Each structure stands twice: as C-alpha cells, then as structure tokens.
PDB file of C-alpha atoms in Angstrom:
ATOM      1  CA  MET A   1     -36.809  -9.208 -43.823  1.00 36.00           C
ATOM      2  CA  ILE A   2     -34.022  -9.636 -41.278  1.00 44.00           C
ATOM      3  CA  VAL A   3     -31.101  -9.055 -43.599  1.00 47.00           C
ATOM      4  CA  GLU A   4     -30.632  -7.668 -47.038  1.00 49.00           C
ATOM      5  CA  ASN A   5     -30.179 -10.440 -49.590  1.00 46.00           C
ATOM      6  CA  LYS A   6     -27.340  -8.572 -51.270  1.00 45.00           C
ATOM      7  CA  ILE A   7     -24.077  -7.255 -49.861  1.00 56.00           C
ATOM      8  CA  GLU A   8     -22.238  -5.102 -52.381  1.00 54.00           C
ATOM      9  CA  ASN A   9     -21.005  -7.555 -55.050  1.00 55.00           C
ATOM     10  CA  PHE A  10     -22.054 -10.647 -53.116  1.00 68.00           C
ATOM     11  CA  GLU A  11     -25.579 -11.997 -53.280  1.00 84.00           C
ATOM     12  CA  LEU A  12     -26.701 -14.606 -50.799  1.00 90.00           C
ATOM     13  CA  ARG A  13     -28.035 -17.843 -52.190  1.00 90.00           C
ATOM     14  CA  ASN A  14     -31.347 -19.061 -50.778  1.00 93.00           C
ATOM     15  CA  TRP A  15     -29.732 -21.513 -48.343  1.00 92.00           C
ATOM     16  CA  GLN A  16     -27.334 -18.803 -47.123  1.00 94.00           C
ATOM     17  CA  ASP A  17     -30.144 -16.311 -46.548  1.00 94.00           C
ATOM     18  CA  GLU A  18     -32.134 -18.941 -44.668  1.00 94.00           C
ATOM     19  CA  CYS A  19     -29.071 -19.893 -42.613  1.00 94.00           C
ATOM     20  CA  VAL A  20     -28.404 -16.275 -41.631  1.00 95.00           C
ATOM     21  CA  ARG A  21     -32.028 -15.877 -40.542  1.00 95.00           C
ATOM     22  CA  LYS A  22     -31.984 -19.104 -38.506  1.00 93.00           C
ATOM     23  CA  ALA A  23     -28.684 -18.240 -36.817  1.00 94.00           C
ATOM     24  CA  LEU A  24     -29.863 -14.772 -35.840  1.00 95.00           C
ATOM     25  CA  LYS A  25     -33.132 -16.156 -34.512  1.00 93.00           C
ATOM     26  CA  TRP A  26     -31.206 -18.842 -32.587  1.00 91.00           C
ATOM     27  CA  TYR A  27     -28.847 -16.317 -31.008  1.00 92.00           C
ATOM     28  CA  THR A  28     -31.512 -13.754 -30.121  1.00 91.00           C
ATOM     29  CA  SER A  29     -34.485 -15.856 -29.046  1.00 86.00           C
ATOM     30  CA  GLN A  30     -33.147 -18.493 -26.701  1.00 70.00           C
ATOM     31  CA  SER A  31     -30.355 -18.942 -24.213  1.00 63.00           C
ATOM     32  CA  LYS A  32     -30.121 -22.691 -23.591  1.00 69.00           C
ATOM     33  CA  TYR A  33     -27.398 -23.212 -26.213  1.00 70.00           C
ATOM     34  CA  ARG A  34     -25.010 -20.549 -27.506  1.00 80.00           C
ATOM     35  CA  GLN A  35     -23.678 -22.670 -30.374  1.00 81.00           C
ATOM     36  CA  PHE A  36     -25.229 -22.734 -33.837  1.00 87.00           C
ATOM     37  CA  VAL A  37     -24.099 -25.403 -36.301  1.00 83.00           C
ATOM     38  CA  MET A  38     -23.798 -24.737 -40.029  1.00 86.00           C
ATOM     39  CA  ASN A  39     -23.359 -28.143 -41.665  1.00 82.00           C
ATOM     40  CA  VAL A  40     -22.830 -27.480 -45.370  1.00 82.00           C
ATOM     41  CA  ALA A  41     -20.752 -29.157 -48.091  1.00 77.00           C
ATOM     42  CA  PRO A  42     -17.151 -27.969 -48.473  1.00 77.00           C
ATOM     43  CA  ALA A  43     -16.613 -24.939 -50.748  1.00 78.00           C
ATOM     44  CA  SER A  44     -20.299 -23.979 -50.688  1.00 81.00           C
ATOM     45  CA  GLY A  45     -20.012 -20.533 -49.086  1.00 87.00           C
ATOM     46  CA  LYS A  46     -19.804 -21.087 -45.331  1.00 89.00           C
ATOM     47  CA  THR A  47     -17.165 -18.381 -44.821  1.00 91.00           C
ATOM     48  CA  LYS A  48     -19.159 -15.636 -46.509  1.00 93.00           C
ATOM     49  CA  THR A  49     -22.355 -16.724 -44.775  1.00 95.00           C
ATOM     50  CA  ALA A  50     -20.582 -16.568 -41.408  1.00 95.00           C
ATOM     51  CA  CYS A  51     -19.317 -13.080 -42.273  1.00 96.00           C
ATOM     52  CA  VAL A  52     -22.893 -11.940 -42.986  1.00 96.00           C
ATOM     53  CA  ILE A  53     -23.984 -13.331 -39.612  1.00 96.00           C
ATOM     54  CA  ALA A  54     -21.140 -11.427 -37.912  1.00 96.00           C
ATOM     55  CA  SER A  55     -22.097  -8.246 -39.770  1.00 96.00           C
ATOM     56  CA  GLU A  56     -25.697  -8.544 -38.581  1.00 96.00           C
ATOM     57  CA  LEU A  57     -24.612  -9.185 -34.986  1.00 96.00           C
ATOM     58  CA  TYR A  58     -22.444  -6.037 -35.110  1.00 96.00           C
ATOM     59  CA  LYS A  59     -25.302  -3.984 -36.573  1.00 96.00           C
ATOM     60  CA  ARG A  60     -27.526  -5.081 -33.689  1.00 95.00           C
ATOM     61  CA  ASN A  61     -24.798  -4.296 -31.136  1.00 96.00           C
ATOM     62  CA  LEU A  62     -24.860  -7.896 -29.910  1.00 95.00           C
ATOM     63  CA  ILE A  63     -21.101  -8.422 -30.234  1.00 96.00           C
ATOM     64  CA  ASP A  64     -17.930  -6.377 -29.770  1.00 95.00           C
ATOM     65  CA  ARG A  65     -15.513  -8.631 -31.593  1.00 93.00           C
ATOM     66  CA  THR A  66     -15.127 -11.755 -33.706  1.00 96.00           C
ATOM     67  CA  ILE A  67     -12.579 -14.523 -33.321  1.00 92.00           C
ATOM     68  CA  VAL A  68     -12.217 -17.160 -36.028  1.00 93.00           C
ATOM     69  CA  ILE A  69     -10.377 -20.459 -35.681  1.00 88.00           C
ATOM     70  CA  ALA A  70      -9.530 -22.040 -39.046  1.00 86.00           C
ATOM     71  CA  PRO A  71      -7.723 -25.223 -40.078  1.00 81.00           C
ATOM     72  CA  PHE A  72      -4.810 -23.743 -42.070  1.00 80.00           C
ATOM     73  CA  THR A  73      -2.902 -20.478 -42.496  1.00 82.00           C
ATOM     74  CA  GLY A  74      -4.162 -20.128 -46.074  1.00 82.00           C
ATOM     75  CA  VAL A  75      -7.736 -20.307 -44.803  1.00 83.00           C
ATOM     76  CA  THR A  76      -7.040 -17.546 -42.260  1.00 85.00           C
ATOM     77  CA  LEU A  77      -6.027 -15.288 -45.141  1.00 88.00           C
ATOM     78  CA  GLN A  78      -9.304 -16.028 -46.929  1.00 89.00           C
ATOM     79  CA  TRP A  79     -11.185 -15.231 -43.721  1.00 91.00           C
ATOM     80  CA  SER A  80      -9.382 -11.920 -43.375  1.00 91.00           C
ATOM     81  CA  GLU A  81     -10.221 -10.900 -46.955  1.00 93.00           C
ATOM     82  CA  ASP A  82     -13.877 -11.992 -46.846  1.00 93.00           C
ATOM     83  CA  PHE A  83     -14.356 -10.417 -43.417  1.00 94.00           C
ATOM     84  CA  LYS A  84     -13.030  -7.064 -44.652  1.00 94.00           C
ATOM     85  CA  ASP A  85     -15.211  -7.208 -47.793  1.00 93.00           C
ATOM     86  CA  ILE A  86     -18.440  -8.174 -46.020  1.00 94.00           C
ATOM     87  CA  VAL A  87     -18.168  -6.898 -42.451  1.00 94.00           C
ATOM     88  CA  ASN A  88     -15.952  -3.908 -43.295  1.00 94.00           C
ATOM     89  CA  ARG A  89     -13.643  -4.604 -40.369  1.00 94.00           C
ATOM     90  CA  ASN A  90     -10.008  -5.693 -40.332  1.00 92.00           C
ATOM     91  CA  MET A  91      -9.163  -9.160 -39.095  1.00 91.00           C
ATOM     92  CA  GLU A  92      -5.614  -9.891 -37.941  1.00 87.00           C
ATOM     93  CA  LYS A  93      -3.979 -13.312 -38.259  1.00 81.00           C
ATOM     94  CA  ILE A  94      -2.655 -14.489 -34.904  1.00 76.00           C
ATOM     95  CA  SER A  95      -0.233 -17.372 -34.485  1.00 63.00           C
ATOM     96  CA  SER A  96       1.364 -16.826 -31.076  1.00 54.00           C
ATOM     97  CA  VAL A  97       0.992 -15.155 -27.694  1.00 49.00           C
ATOM     98  CA  GLU A  98       3.352 -12.431 -28.918  1.00 52.00           C
ATOM     99  CA  ASP A  99       0.992 -11.650 -31.788  1.00 56.00           C
ATOM    100  CA  ILE A 100      -2.013 -11.387 -29.513  1.00 56.00           C
ATOM    101  CA  SER A 101      -0.246  -9.265 -26.894  1.00 52.00           C
ATOM    102  CA  TYR A 102      -0.136  -6.271 -29.227  1.00 47.00           C
ATOM    103  CA  THR A 103      -3.661  -6.800 -30.524  1.00 52.00           C
ATOM    104  CA  SER A 104      -6.029  -4.196 -29.175  1.00 56.00           C
ATOM    105  CA  PHE A 105      -9.383  -5.213 -27.752  1.00 56.00           C
ATOM    106  CA  ASP A 106     -11.203  -3.809 -30.770  1.00 66.00           C
ATOM    107  CA  THR A 107      -9.483  -5.954 -33.384  1.00 82.00           C
ATOM    108  CA  ASP A 108     -11.066  -9.059 -34.838  1.00 92.00           C
ATOM    109  CA  ILE A 109      -8.664 -11.975 -35.086  1.00 90.00           C
ATOM    110  CA  CYS A 110      -8.202 -15.269 -36.889  1.00 89.00           C
ATOM    111  CA  ALA A 111      -5.933 -18.107 -35.806  1.00 86.00           C
ATOM    112  CA  THR A 112      -5.387 -21.718 -36.761  1.00 84.00           C
ATOM    113  CA  TRP A 113      -6.575 -24.631 -34.650  1.00 78.00           C
ATOM    114  CA  SER A 114      -2.944 -25.535 -33.947  1.00 77.00           C
ATOM    115  CA  ALA A 115      -2.155 -21.995 -32.695  1.00 80.00           C
ATOM    116  CA  LEU A 116      -5.112 -22.048 -30.306  1.00 78.00           C
ATOM    117  CA  ALA A 117      -3.291 -24.102 -27.671  1.00 76.00           C
ATOM    118  CA  ASN A 118      -0.688 -21.337 -27.298  1.00 78.00           C
ATOM    119  CA  ILE A 119      -3.167 -18.456 -27.061  1.00 79.00           C
ATOM    120  CA  GLN A 120      -6.161 -20.008 -25.288  1.00 79.00           C
ATOM    121  CA  ASP A 121      -5.683 -18.039 -22.041  1.00 82.00           C
ATOM    122  CA  ASN A 122      -5.489 -14.753 -23.935  1.00 82.00           C
ATOM    123  CA  ILE A 123      -8.571 -15.653 -25.973  1.00 82.00           C
ATOM    124  CA  ASP A 124     -10.467 -16.572 -22.799  1.00 85.00           C
ATOM    125  CA  LEU A 125      -9.560 -13.172 -21.330  1.00 87.00           C
ATOM    126  CA  ILE A 126     -10.925 -11.427 -24.427  1.00 87.00           C
ATOM    127  CA  CYS A 127     -14.138 -13.473 -24.238  1.00 86.00           C
ATOM    128  CA  LYS A 128     -14.559 -12.533 -20.566  1.00 89.00           C
ATOM    129  CA  LYS A 129     -14.124  -8.813 -21.232  1.00 90.00           C
ATOM    130  CA  GLN A 130     -16.116  -8.463 -24.456  1.00 92.00           C
ATOM    131  CA  LYS A 131     -19.178  -9.839 -26.179  1.00 94.00           C
ATOM    132  CA  THR A 132     -17.319 -12.201 -28.478  1.00 93.00           C
ATOM    133  CA  PHE A 133     -18.592 -14.075 -31.519  1.00 95.00           C
ATOM    134  CA  VAL A 134     -16.483 -17.166 -32.147  1.00 92.00           C
ATOM    135  CA  VAL A 135     -16.448 -18.959 -35.492  1.00 93.00           C
ATOM    136  CA  CYS A 136     -14.962 -22.448 -35.509  1.00 87.00           C
ATOM    137  CA  ASP A 137     -14.200 -23.357 -39.108  1.00 85.00           C
ATOM    138  CA  GLU A 138     -13.936 -27.092 -39.880  1.00 75.00           C
ATOM    139  CA  HIS A 139     -14.971 -27.846 -36.339  1.00 56.00           C
ATOM    140  CA  HIS A 140     -14.476 -31.598 -36.651  1.00 54.00           C
ATOM    141  CA  HIS A 141     -10.791 -30.914 -35.871  1.00 50.00           C
ATOM    142  CA  ALA A 142     -11.790 -30.342 -32.229  1.00 47.00           C
ATOM    143  CA  ALA A 143     -12.342 -33.715 -30.588  1.00 42.00           C
ATOM    144  CA  VAL A 144     -13.591 -33.483 -27.004  1.00 40.00           C
ATOM    145  CA  GLU A 145     -10.706 -35.513 -25.600  1.00 45.00           C
ATOM    146  CA  ALA A 146      -7.943 -34.123 -27.816  1.00 43.00           C
ATOM    147  CA  ALA A 147      -5.713 -31.060 -27.572  1.00 44.00           C
ATOM    148  CA  TRP A 148      -7.672 -28.886 -30.006  1.00 44.00           C
ATOM    149  CA  GLY A 149     -11.003 -29.702 -28.378  1.00 46.00           C
ATOM    150  CA  GLU A 150      -9.623 -28.966 -24.920  1.00 54.00           C
ATOM    151  CA  SER A 151      -8.119 -25.709 -26.221  1.00 59.00           C
ATOM    152  CA  ALA A 152     -11.468 -24.680 -27.721  1.00 56.00           C
ATOM    153  CA  ASN A 153     -13.325 -25.446 -24.491  1.00 56.00           C
ATOM    154  CA  SER A 154     -10.818 -23.449 -22.481  1.00 58.00           C
ATOM    155  CA  ALA A 155     -10.505 -20.514 -24.867  1.00 68.00           C
ATOM    156  CA  PHE A 156     -14.184 -20.056 -25.719  1.00 73.00           C
ATOM    157  CA  ARG A 157     -16.045 -21.000 -22.546  1.00 79.00           C
ATOM    158  CA  ASN A 158     -16.951 -17.317 -22.038  1.00 86.00           C
ATOM    159  CA  ALA A 159     -17.797 -16.430 -25.642  1.00 87.00           C
ATOM    160  CA  LYS A 160     -21.234 -14.954 -26.147  1.00 91.00           C
ATOM    161  CA  TYR A 161     -21.981 -16.857 -29.363  1.00 93.00           C
ATOM    162  CA  CYS A 162     -20.271 -19.674 -31.241  1.00 88.00           C
ATOM    163  CA  LEU A 163     -20.818 -20.556 -34.870  1.00 91.00           C
ATOM    164  CA  ILE A 164     -19.696 -24.048 -35.770  1.00 87.00           C
ATOM    165  CA  LEU A 165     -18.872 -24.502 -39.454  1.00 87.00           C
ATOM    166  CA  THR A 166     -18.427 -27.952 -40.867  1.00 81.00           C
ATOM    167  CA  GLY A 167     -18.883 -30.019 -43.953  1.00 71.00           C
ATOM    168  CA  THR A 168     -18.150 -33.167 -41.978  1.00 62.00           C
ATOM    169  CA  PRO A 169     -19.801 -33.077 -38.528  1.00 54.00           C
ATOM    170  CA  PHE A 170     -18.102 -36.270 -37.440  1.00 53.00           C
ATOM    171  CA  ARG A 171     -14.606 -37.607 -36.999  1.00 44.00           C
ATOM    172  CA  THR A 172     -13.233 -40.659 -38.764  1.00 55.00           C
ATOM    173  CA  ASP A 173     -11.692 -41.815 -35.474  1.00 53.00           C
ATOM    174  CA  GLY A 174     -15.168 -41.961 -33.889  1.00 54.00           C
ATOM    175  CA  LYS A 175     -14.408 -39.382 -31.177  1.00 53.00           C
ATOM    176  CA  ASP A 176     -17.049 -36.792 -30.304  1.00 50.00           C
ATOM    177  CA  CYS A 177     -16.500 -33.206 -31.436  1.00 46.00           C
ATOM    178  CA  THR A 178     -16.525 -30.633 -28.669  1.00 51.00           C
ATOM    179  CA  TRP A 179     -19.868 -28.783 -28.276  1.00 50.00           C
ATOM    180  CA  PHE A 180     -21.767 -31.280 -30.412  1.00 50.00           C
ATOM    181  CA  ASN A 181     -24.383 -31.876 -27.775  1.00 48.00           C
ATOM    182  CA  LYS A 182     -26.851 -34.342 -29.261  1.00 43.00           C
ATOM    183  CA  GLY A 183     -29.715 -32.476 -27.587  1.00 40.00           C
ATOM    184  CA  ALA A 184     -28.681 -29.178 -29.163  1.00 41.00           C
ATOM    185  CA  LEU A 185     -28.374 -30.779 -32.590  1.00 42.00           C
ATOM    186  CA  ASN A 186     -31.869 -32.255 -32.306  1.00 42.00           C
ATOM    187  CA  ASP A 187     -33.592 -29.193 -30.804  1.00 45.00           C
ATOM    188  CA  ASN A 188     -33.512 -27.236 -34.078  1.00 43.00           C
TER     189      ASN A 188
END
C-alpha cells in the first residue's frame, strides 16, 4: 500500500485513494509529462486529495515546497486550513510581490489566479531554486492565450510537478487551457 487510507480524522474515499496512487506513480515513474490532471466534480474532495498527494511527496523527499493557485481568496483560506490539517505545514496566502518578498524559501504559499500575474517572476525564482509542487485549482481559468494562462506558463515552467484540479476541463469560450496537451490526457 502506497499511502495510508486514513489521515487523522479524514478517511480517503476509494476514488481519492486511487487518485493519490495514480498521481504518485505518474510523478515517480515517468518524466515525459510533469502535469497530472484530477478531473472530479466540484465539491467532491479535490483539495484534501491534493493535500494527501503533497504530504506523500514530502515524505518521499521529492519536493521542498508547495504552491497553490486558487480561484478566489475564500478558497485560499480553505487550502491553508486543509493543508495544515493534512500535511502539517503552514501555508501563507500571498496576494502581492510585497507579500512574497518576506516569505522564506521554506514556506508553502497559496495565491489567487488574479494575483499570479503580479508575482510570477518571484514564483519562477522559487521553482528554479527548489523542488516545487504546484497545484492549480480550477485550472480552466488559465486559457493558453489569456493573461492567467500566460502567467501560469511563466511562473511554473520550472516546477518539478504540477497537479491540475478541475471539475470542468474545458472553457465555455472554446479556448484551450494551458498544459492540457491532448497527448498527455490520452496517455493515461
């Protein structure tokens, strides 16, 4: 068994346990793609599942830090709480370059998609210096040819692993989401 099926007061459902196993296998057994997509219905437990994946990556010494990009400030607060409960590490909410300038290189951080444009160079620097696990929550916000997609490409091009969380892996405007390589989606 790769991971324990229970984390303190939180028990993984079967799909979550299977997802954690697949993500860890994906990250540790191949190098062609560094992104793993978790396409699950909204409010089904993606955040907690992602936290378990981060916890396992830390236990295996595969990452030094986690950076989460979420759609709204309220969601960043949920991330911070779940991350502390499951991973047992603090996660700071970042909204500007000033916030990130005082953040040490051992702090996990969470920012909104809209804040990413202002901090992308700092995030890229962190990803260059450390083994960084990036979680993109509600990834459909990042269209390839739009500001948030360009910010994600710039900020996370040097991340070791990326976890793409979505309940809607497409955009209503028909634009492609960044990192949704059709080959990568079909290889699994």
